[in-house]
Amino acid sequence: MEKKSYDGKTDHMQKLIFPTLFLLLVVLLVNLLLYQYFSDVYFSYGQTNVEHNLCPHGYFRLGTLKNCTPWLSCEAIKREVRKLKRVGEGAVKRVFLSEWKENKVALSQLTMPELQEDFTHGLHMLKSLQSKYVVKLLGYCEEEFVVLTEYHPFGSLKNLNEILNLPKYKHLNTWYNRFLLAIGYVSIIHYLHYSPLGTFVMCDSNDLDKVLSQYLLTSNFHVVVNDLDALPLVNKDAGELIKCGHRELQGEFVAPEQLWPYGEETSFEDSLMPPYDERTDIWKIPDVSNFLLGDVDGSDLVRFHLFDIHLACKKSPAERPSAQIVLDKYRKVLALLVRETVMPSTRDML
Ligand code: ADP
Ligand code: MG
Ligand code: MG
């Protein structure tokens, strides 16, 4: 009897072992595939750094070219670059799709002489801050107020929804890719605030459209900053703060400390306007992120997880988190959501 019951138990266990092992194998395989998928997209996101930084300072490399080429000079630009059509215009620059040795490039020209200083500052910043976060500089002609940069056919971040709605790219319109863009955007703010040259404030940012127009959407759906004309330096050690321009700012988009604080009875006077620092950029992060996250399946869940940090961004300047803290939180939320997307399959199946 004892033997029989022992055998029965073994039988029962043997019957269970194989399906369980099989199920575990399937679960492992599914997880492996999902992990592969997410890490593929995630890691390819970082790879452009390497590509971008392969050339030393003062040199560039374009897609089809093998070698690093020195930034083009006035003469080379005049000789070798051909303007094709206008693709953009802001207050400072008029931008033309152009051709250089069968490559599409972007040629920017000063719109009016009054803005020479902004143009030159923007060029100086472009030269100094070249990195994976900044549009690639290909050449310039300082005397003629001409800058040559890599051309990005999708244009500025303003076009994001339009592009992601095209049948060709609809499959990329996911919370995941959109969240990566938001992380890309916060990474740029982080880079500007902690740059090797000091803390810069993205001042050309008085409304959402304006902010978006300063960034470009690359063909592999990353984001780079393009317009560095209005980028004052905050020197906290020297107690130097900044002001974004000399005129009165209004509206809810700009940070409260950028508004005239003395009411309507007293008219605005630049000399009486208190200066502020890079935390105006932090105030604007939730609005930009909201746009980038858009309205797709899962983007509200991302918003839910970012709720607290976004609330903190809207506090008084001293209470706002640094770009480092915001970026850390964004990355944590991404990791959490990826884990949650992968893990439920495990839970459901076991
Ligand atoms: P401004 O300093 O006058 O504001 P920007 O540098 O912001 O000029 O450029 C104006 C617009 O031109 C951008 O918002 C974008 O739409 C377009 N643009 C600028 N550079 C490029 C580029 N490299 N590739 C594609 N479009 C560009
Ligand atoms: Mg601009
Ligand atoms: Mg500008």
Short mmCIF file of C-alpha atoms and ligand atoms in Angstrom, two decimals:
data_model
loop_
_atom_site.label_atom_id
_atom_site.label_comp_id
_atom_site.label_asym_id
_atom_site.label_seq_id
_atom_site.Cartn_x
_atom_site.Cartn_y
_atom_site.Cartn_z
CA MET A 1 0.00 0.00 0.00
CA GLU A 2 2.69 2.39 1.08
CA LYS A 3 4.63 1.69 -2.08
CA LYS A 4 1.55 2.30 -4.24
CA SER A 5 0.78 5.62 -2.65
CA TYR A 6 4.43 6.59 -3.10
CA ASP A 7 4.26 5.65 -6.78
CA GLY A 8 1.01 7.57 -7.24
CA LYS A 9 2.62 10.69 -5.84
CA THR A 10 5.58 10.30 -8.18
CA ASP A 11 3.23 9.85 -11.12
CA HIS A 12 1.33 12.95 -10.15
CA MET A 13 4.54 14.94 -9.78
CA GLN A 14 5.89 13.71 -13.08
CA LYS A 15 2.66 14.75 -14.77
CA LEU A 16 3.05 18.23 -13.28
CA ILE A 17 6.77 18.72 -13.81
CA PHE A 18 6.80 18.74 -17.60
CA PRO A 19 3.99 21.24 -18.20
CA THR A 20 5.42 23.51 -15.48
CA LEU A 21 8.88 23.37 -16.98
CA PHE A 22 7.43 24.03 -20.41
CA LEU A 23 5.43 26.99 -19.10
CA LEU A 24 8.49 28.42 -17.36
CA LEU A 25 10.46 28.07 -20.56
CA VAL A 26 7.79 29.93 -22.52
CA VAL A 27 7.65 32.68 -19.90
CA LEU A 28 11.41 33.02 -19.97
CA LEU A 29 11.40 33.18 -23.74
CA VAL A 30 8.67 35.83 -23.83
CA ASN A 31 10.50 37.91 -21.26
CA LEU A 32 13.73 37.56 -23.14
CA LEU A 33 12.10 38.70 -26.37
CA LEU A 34 10.39 41.66 -24.69
CA TYR A 35 13.62 42.61 -22.94
CA GLN A 36 15.46 42.37 -26.24
CA TYR A 37 12.87 44.62 -27.89
CA PHE A 38 12.94 47.27 -25.19
CA SER A 39 16.69 47.27 -24.71
CA ASP A 40 17.17 47.48 -28.47
CA VAL A 41 15.13 50.65 -28.69
CA TYR A 42 16.53 51.95 -25.41
CA PHE A 43 20.16 51.34 -26.18
CA SER A 44 19.98 52.54 -29.75
CA TYR A 45 18.85 55.81 -28.15
CA GLY A 46 22.27 56.31 -26.61
CA GLN A 47 24.25 55.24 -29.59
CA THR A 48 24.18 58.52 -31.45
CA ASN A 49 26.49 59.95 -28.76
CA VAL A 50 29.21 57.73 -29.95
CA GLU A 51 28.54 58.54 -33.59
CA HIS A 52 28.35 62.23 -32.79
CA ASN A 53 31.55 62.38 -30.81
CA LEU A 54 33.76 60.45 -33.17
CA CYS A 55 35.26 63.62 -34.63
CA PRO A 56 37.48 65.98 -32.62
CA HIS A 57 36.40 69.56 -31.85
CA GLY A 58 36.26 71.66 -35.01
CA TYR A 59 35.48 68.68 -37.26
CA PHE A 60 32.30 66.94 -38.38
CA ARG A 61 31.25 63.79 -40.13
CA LEU A 62 28.08 63.40 -42.18
CA GLY A 63 26.13 60.20 -42.76
CA THR A 64 27.66 59.03 -46.00
CA LEU A 65 31.15 60.38 -45.38
CA LYS A 66 33.92 58.31 -43.86
CA ASN A 67 36.31 60.99 -42.72
CA CYS A 68 36.09 63.84 -40.28
CA THR A 69 36.03 67.15 -42.18
CA PRO A 70 37.06 70.49 -40.64
CA TRP A 71 34.19 72.99 -40.19
CA LEU A 72 33.66 74.71 -43.53
CA SER A 73 35.13 78.21 -43.86
CA CYS A 74 33.57 81.29 -45.51
CA GLU A 75 35.33 80.40 -48.77
CA ALA A 76 34.26 76.76 -48.74
CA ILE A 77 30.66 77.73 -47.97
CA LYS A 78 30.61 80.29 -50.80
CA ARG A 79 32.19 77.84 -53.20
CA GLU A 80 30.55 74.56 -52.27
CA VAL A 81 27.13 75.23 -50.73
CA ARG A 82 24.05 75.82 -52.85
CA LYS A 83 20.82 77.17 -51.34
CA LEU A 84 17.72 75.22 -52.39
CA LYS A 85 14.67 76.49 -50.50
CA ARG A 86 13.63 78.23 -47.32
CA VAL A 87 12.53 75.81 -44.61
CA GLY A 88 12.22 77.96 -41.53
CA GLU A 89 12.47 81.38 -40.06
CA GLY A 90 12.60 82.87 -36.57
CA ALA A 91 13.35 86.38 -35.38
CA VAL A 92 17.11 85.96 -35.77
CA LYS A 93 17.65 83.45 -38.58
CA ARG A 94 16.29 82.53 -41.97
CA VAL A 95 16.98 78.85 -42.64
CA PHE A 96 17.49 77.27 -46.07
CA LEU A 97 17.66 73.64 -47.06
CA SER A 98 20.92 73.60 -49.01
CA GLU A 99 23.24 71.20 -50.71
CA TRP A 100 26.88 70.49 -49.98
CA LYS A 101 28.64 67.73 -51.93
CA GLU A 102 25.36 65.91 -52.48
CA ASN A 103 24.45 66.18 -48.80
CA LYS A 104 21.47 68.08 -47.56
CA VAL A 105 22.53 70.74 -45.08
CA ALA A 106 20.85 73.68 -43.33
CA LEU A 107 22.18 77.17 -44.02
CA SER A 108 21.07 79.88 -41.58
CA GLN A 109 21.37 83.57 -42.34
CA LEU A 110 20.86 86.60 -40.14
CA THR A 111 17.45 88.21 -40.75
CA MET A 112 18.30 91.78 -39.70
CA PRO A 113 21.48 93.58 -38.66
CA GLU A 114 19.95 94.63 -35.31
CA LEU A 115 20.17 91.01 -34.16
CA GLN A 116 23.84 90.45 -34.99
CA GLU A 117 24.74 90.03 -31.34
CA ASP A 118 22.20 87.26 -30.78
CA PHE A 119 23.32 85.51 -33.95
CA THR A 120 26.97 85.64 -32.94
CA HIS A 121 26.22 84.46 -29.41
CA GLY A 122 24.21 81.55 -30.85
CA LEU A 123 27.12 80.57 -33.09
CA HIS A 124 29.55 80.81 -30.18
CA MET A 125 27.30 78.52 -28.12
CA LEU A 126 26.93 76.07 -31.02
CA LYS A 127 30.71 75.85 -31.31
CA SER A 128 31.26 75.45 -27.58
CA LEU A 129 28.45 73.06 -26.74
CA GLN A 130 28.80 70.55 -29.61
CA SER A 131 27.66 67.20 -28.22
CA LYS A 132 24.96 64.63 -28.78
CA TYR A 133 22.48 67.14 -27.33
CA VAL A 134 23.20 69.90 -29.86
CA VAL A 135 22.66 70.10 -33.62
CA LYS A 136 25.83 69.28 -35.53
CA LEU A 137 27.79 72.30 -36.71
CA LEU A 138 29.26 71.92 -40.22
CA GLY A 139 30.73 75.36 -40.76
CA TYR A 140 30.20 79.09 -40.40
CA CYS A 141 31.11 82.46 -41.79
CA GLU A 142 31.13 84.91 -38.93
CA GLU A 143 31.64 88.03 -41.09
CA GLU A 144 28.66 87.21 -43.27
CA PHE A 145 26.48 85.89 -40.44
CA VAL A 146 26.06 82.45 -41.93
CA VAL A 147 25.91 79.14 -40.07
CA LEU A 148 25.86 75.69 -41.62
CA THR A 149 24.34 72.80 -39.65
CA GLU A 150 23.11 69.28 -40.22
CA TYR A 151 19.72 69.28 -41.92
CA HIS A 152 16.84 67.51 -40.18
CA PRO A 153 13.96 66.91 -42.60
CA PHE A 154 11.35 66.54 -39.80
CA GLY A 155 12.09 70.12 -38.76
CA SER A 156 11.36 71.39 -35.27
CA LEU A 157 9.63 69.55 -32.42
CA LYS A 158 6.50 71.53 -33.31
CA ASN A 159 5.94 68.99 -36.11
CA LEU A 160 6.03 65.96 -33.80
CA ASN A 161 2.31 65.06 -33.82
CA GLU A 162 1.99 65.64 -37.54
CA ILE A 163 4.95 63.32 -38.26
CA LEU A 164 3.92 60.59 -35.85
CA ASN A 165 0.46 60.56 -37.46
CA LEU A 166 1.81 59.84 -40.92
CA PRO A 167 0.95 56.25 -41.96
CA LYS A 168 4.67 55.58 -42.37
CA TYR A 169 5.48 56.43 -38.76
CA LYS A 170 2.24 55.61 -36.97
CA HIS A 171 3.74 52.47 -35.49
CA LEU A 172 6.29 54.65 -33.71
CA ASN A 173 3.59 56.73 -32.03
CA THR A 174 3.83 54.90 -28.69
CA TRP A 175 4.04 56.07 -25.07
CA TYR A 176 7.49 54.51 -24.99
CA ASN A 177 8.96 56.46 -27.90
CA ARG A 178 7.23 59.65 -26.77
CA PHE A 179 8.55 59.22 -23.24
CA LEU A 180 12.06 58.73 -24.68
CA LEU A 181 11.63 62.10 -26.42
CA ALA A 182 10.60 63.70 -23.11
CA ILE A 183 13.67 62.15 -21.48
CA GLY A 184 15.74 63.47 -24.40
CA TYR A 185 14.33 66.94 -23.81
CA VAL A 186 15.03 66.86 -20.06
CA SER A 187 18.53 65.52 -20.82
CA ILE A 188 19.16 68.61 -22.95
CA ILE A 189 17.99 70.94 -20.16
CA HIS A 190 20.23 68.97 -17.80
CA TYR A 191 23.15 69.35 -20.22
CA LEU A 192 22.62 73.13 -20.48
CA HIS A 193 22.36 73.51 -16.70
CA TYR A 194 25.44 71.39 -15.96
CA SER A 195 27.50 72.19 -19.07
CA PRO A 196 31.30 72.34 -18.92
CA LEU A 197 31.00 76.11 -19.46
CA GLY A 198 28.51 76.69 -16.65
CA THR A 199 24.76 76.94 -16.19
CA PHE A 200 22.84 78.21 -19.21
CA VAL A 201 19.17 79.18 -19.29
CA MET A 202 17.04 78.50 -22.38
CA CYS A 203 15.54 81.97 -22.55
CA ASP A 204 13.82 81.85 -25.94
CA SER A 205 10.94 80.00 -24.35
CA ASN A 206 8.05 82.33 -23.60
CA ASP A 207 5.36 79.99 -24.93
CA LEU A 208 5.12 76.31 -25.83
CA ASP A 209 5.42 76.84 -29.59
CA LYS A 210 8.49 79.00 -29.08
CA VAL A 211 10.18 76.34 -26.93
CA LEU A 212 9.39 73.59 -29.41
CA SER A 213 10.73 75.64 -32.33
CA GLN A 214 14.21 75.71 -30.74
CA TYR A 215 14.58 71.92 -30.87
CA LEU A 216 14.78 69.64 -33.89
CA LEU A 217 13.34 66.19 -34.35
CA THR A 218 16.00 63.97 -35.92
CA SER A 219 15.16 61.29 -38.51
CA ASN A 220 15.69 58.57 -35.90
CA PHE A 221 13.24 60.30 -33.55
CA HIS A 222 15.67 61.84 -31.13
CA VAL A 223 15.73 65.46 -30.12
CA VAL A 224 18.56 67.98 -30.37
CA VAL A 225 18.66 71.63 -29.41
CA ASN A 226 19.20 73.92 -32.39
CA ASP A 227 18.69 77.55 -31.40
CA LEU A 228 21.18 78.69 -28.78
CA ASP A 229 20.87 82.46 -29.46
CA ALA A 230 19.22 83.34 -26.16
CA LEU A 231 21.28 81.41 -23.66
CA PRO A 232 22.52 83.61 -20.79
CA LEU A 233 24.98 82.20 -18.28
CA VAL A 234 24.04 82.04 -14.60
CA ASN A 235 27.09 82.48 -12.42
CA LYS A 236 25.78 81.45 -9.04
CA ASP A 237 29.18 81.59 -7.31
CA ALA A 238 29.50 85.24 -8.29
CA GLY A 239 25.86 85.80 -7.32
CA GLU A 240 25.01 86.72 -10.92
CA LEU A 241 21.48 85.98 -11.99
CA ILE A 242 19.92 86.59 -15.41
CA LYS A 243 16.88 88.05 -17.11
CA CYS A 244 15.37 86.74 -20.32
CA GLY A 245 15.38 89.95 -22.35
CA HIS A 246 14.58 93.47 -21.26
CA ARG A 247 10.88 93.51 -21.89
CA GLU A 248 7.90 92.63 -19.77
CA LEU A 249 6.84 88.98 -20.03
CA GLN A 250 3.27 87.83 -19.55
CA GLY A 251 1.17 84.68 -19.47
CA GLU A 252 1.09 81.41 -17.57
CA PHE A 253 3.73 79.63 -19.58
CA VAL A 254 6.66 81.64 -18.25
CA ALA A 255 7.71 81.10 -14.63
CA PRO A 256 6.05 83.42 -12.07
CA GLU A 257 9.41 85.01 -11.18
CA GLN A 258 9.68 86.17 -14.83
CA LEU A 259 6.55 88.32 -14.44
CA TRP A 260 6.57 91.96 -13.33
CA PRO A 261 6.02 91.69 -9.57
CA TYR A 262 4.74 95.21 -8.74
CA GLY A 263 1.22 95.05 -10.09
CA GLU A 264 -0.52 97.02 -12.77
CA GLU A 265 -0.33 100.40 -11.00
CA THR A 266 3.42 100.58 -11.52
CA SER A 267 4.47 100.29 -15.14
CA PHE A 268 7.24 97.87 -16.10
CA GLU A 269 10.79 99.09 -15.80
CA ASP A 270 13.64 96.80 -16.71
CA SER A 271 16.00 98.18 -14.08
CA LEU A 272 13.47 97.36 -11.34
CA MET A 273 12.70 93.88 -12.61
CA PRO A 274 14.36 91.31 -10.29
CA PRO A 275 16.64 88.77 -12.00
CA TYR A 276 16.23 85.00 -11.71
CA ASP A 277 18.03 81.76 -12.62
CA GLU A 278 17.83 78.45 -14.52
CA ARG A 279 14.86 77.26 -12.50
CA THR A 280 12.60 79.00 -15.03
CA ASP A 281 13.50 76.09 -17.32
CA ILE A 282 12.36 73.62 -14.65
CA TRP A 283 8.98 75.38 -14.39
CA LYS A 284 8.44 74.78 -18.11
CA ILE A 285 9.35 71.07 -18.15
CA PRO A 286 5.86 69.71 -17.32
CA ASP A 287 4.26 71.65 -20.19
CA VAL A 288 6.83 70.55 -22.74
CA SER A 289 6.69 66.95 -21.49
CA ASN A 290 2.90 66.94 -21.70
CA PHE A 291 3.11 67.92 -25.33
CA LEU A 292 5.77 65.29 -26.05
CA LEU A 293 3.83 62.52 -24.29
CA GLY A 294 0.79 63.35 -26.42
CA ASP A 295 -2.42 61.40 -26.41
CA VAL A 296 -1.66 57.74 -27.06
CA ASP A 297 -2.28 54.50 -25.16
CA GLY A 298 -0.20 54.58 -22.01
CA SER A 299 0.80 58.24 -22.06
CA ASP A 300 -1.66 59.00 -19.24
CA LEU A 301 -0.04 56.30 -17.14
CA VAL A 302 3.32 58.01 -17.72
CA ARG A 303 1.73 61.32 -16.69
CA PHE A 304 0.37 59.65 -13.56
CA HIS A 305 3.84 58.49 -12.55
CA LEU A 306 5.29 61.94 -13.27
CA PHE A 307 2.54 63.76 -11.38
CA ASP A 308 4.52 64.47 -8.19
CA ILE A 309 7.73 65.59 -9.88
CA HIS A 310 5.72 67.83 -12.24
CA LEU A 311 3.90 69.33 -9.27
CA ALA A 312 7.27 70.06 -7.67
CA CYS A 313 8.44 71.80 -10.89
CA LYS A 314 5.61 74.31 -10.40
CA LYS A 315 6.59 75.28 -6.86
CA SER A 316 8.49 78.45 -5.92
CA PRO A 317 12.01 78.54 -7.47
CA ALA A 318 13.81 77.47 -4.29
CA GLU A 319 11.55 74.44 -3.89
CA ARG A 320 11.78 73.24 -7.50
CA PRO A 321 13.86 70.12 -8.20
CA SER A 322 17.10 70.46 -10.17
CA ALA A 323 17.31 69.13 -13.74
CA GLN A 324 19.32 66.25 -12.26
CA ILE A 325 16.48 65.25 -9.95
CA VAL A 326 13.88 65.54 -12.71
CA LEU A 327 16.02 63.47 -15.08
CA ASP A 328 16.62 60.79 -12.43
CA LYS A 329 12.89 60.57 -11.77
CA TYR A 330 12.07 60.31 -15.50
CA ARG A 331 14.57 57.48 -15.90
CA LYS A 332 13.23 55.67 -12.84
CA VAL A 333 9.68 55.91 -14.16
CA LEU A 334 10.80 54.59 -17.53
CA ALA A 335 12.52 51.61 -15.91
CA LEU A 336 9.45 50.96 -13.76
CA LEU A 337 7.05 51.11 -16.69
CA VAL A 338 9.22 48.88 -18.85
CA ARG A 339 9.39 46.38 -16.00
CA GLU A 340 5.63 46.55 -15.57
CA THR A 341 5.12 46.00 -19.27
CA VAL A 342 7.34 42.94 -19.21
CA MET A 343 6.33 41.46 -15.85
CA PRO A 344 2.51 41.18 -16.11
CA SER A 345 2.97 38.51 -18.74
CA THR A 346 4.88 36.52 -16.13
CA ARG A 347 2.15 37.02 -13.54
CA ASP A 348 -0.67 36.19 -15.94
CA MET A 349 0.96 33.02 -17.08
CA LEU A 350 1.94 31.54 -13.74
P1 ADP B 1 15.73 81.72 -34.87
O1 ADP B 1 17.01 81.90 -34.14
O2 ADP B 1 15.47 82.87 -35.77
O3 ADP B 1 14.58 81.43 -33.95
P2 ADP B 1 16.01 78.92 -35.44
O4 ADP B 1 17.43 78.51 -35.35
O5 ADP B 1 15.16 78.65 -34.24
O6 ADP B 1 15.91 80.46 -35.82
O7 ADP B 1 15.37 78.23 -36.73
C1 ADP B 1 14.06 78.58 -37.15
C2 ADP B 1 13.35 77.35 -37.68
O8 ADP B 1 14.02 76.84 -38.84
C3 ADP B 1 13.31 76.18 -36.71
O9 ADP B 1 12.24 76.29 -35.79
C4 ADP B 1 13.13 75.00 -37.65
O10 ADP B 1 11.77 74.88 -38.03
C5 ADP B 1 13.94 75.43 -38.89
N1 ADP B 1 15.31 74.85 -38.82
C6 ADP B 1 16.38 75.42 -38.24
N2 ADP B 1 17.49 74.64 -38.36
C7 ADP B 1 17.09 73.53 -39.02
C8 ADP B 1 17.77 72.32 -39.45
N3 ADP B 1 19.07 72.14 -39.21
N4 ADP B 1 17.05 71.39 -40.09
C9 ADP B 1 15.74 71.59 -40.33
N5 ADP B 1 15.05 72.68 -39.98
C10 ADP B 1 15.70 73.66 -39.32
MG MG B 2 14.40 79.92 -32.74
MG MG B 3 17.02 82.25 -32.10
#
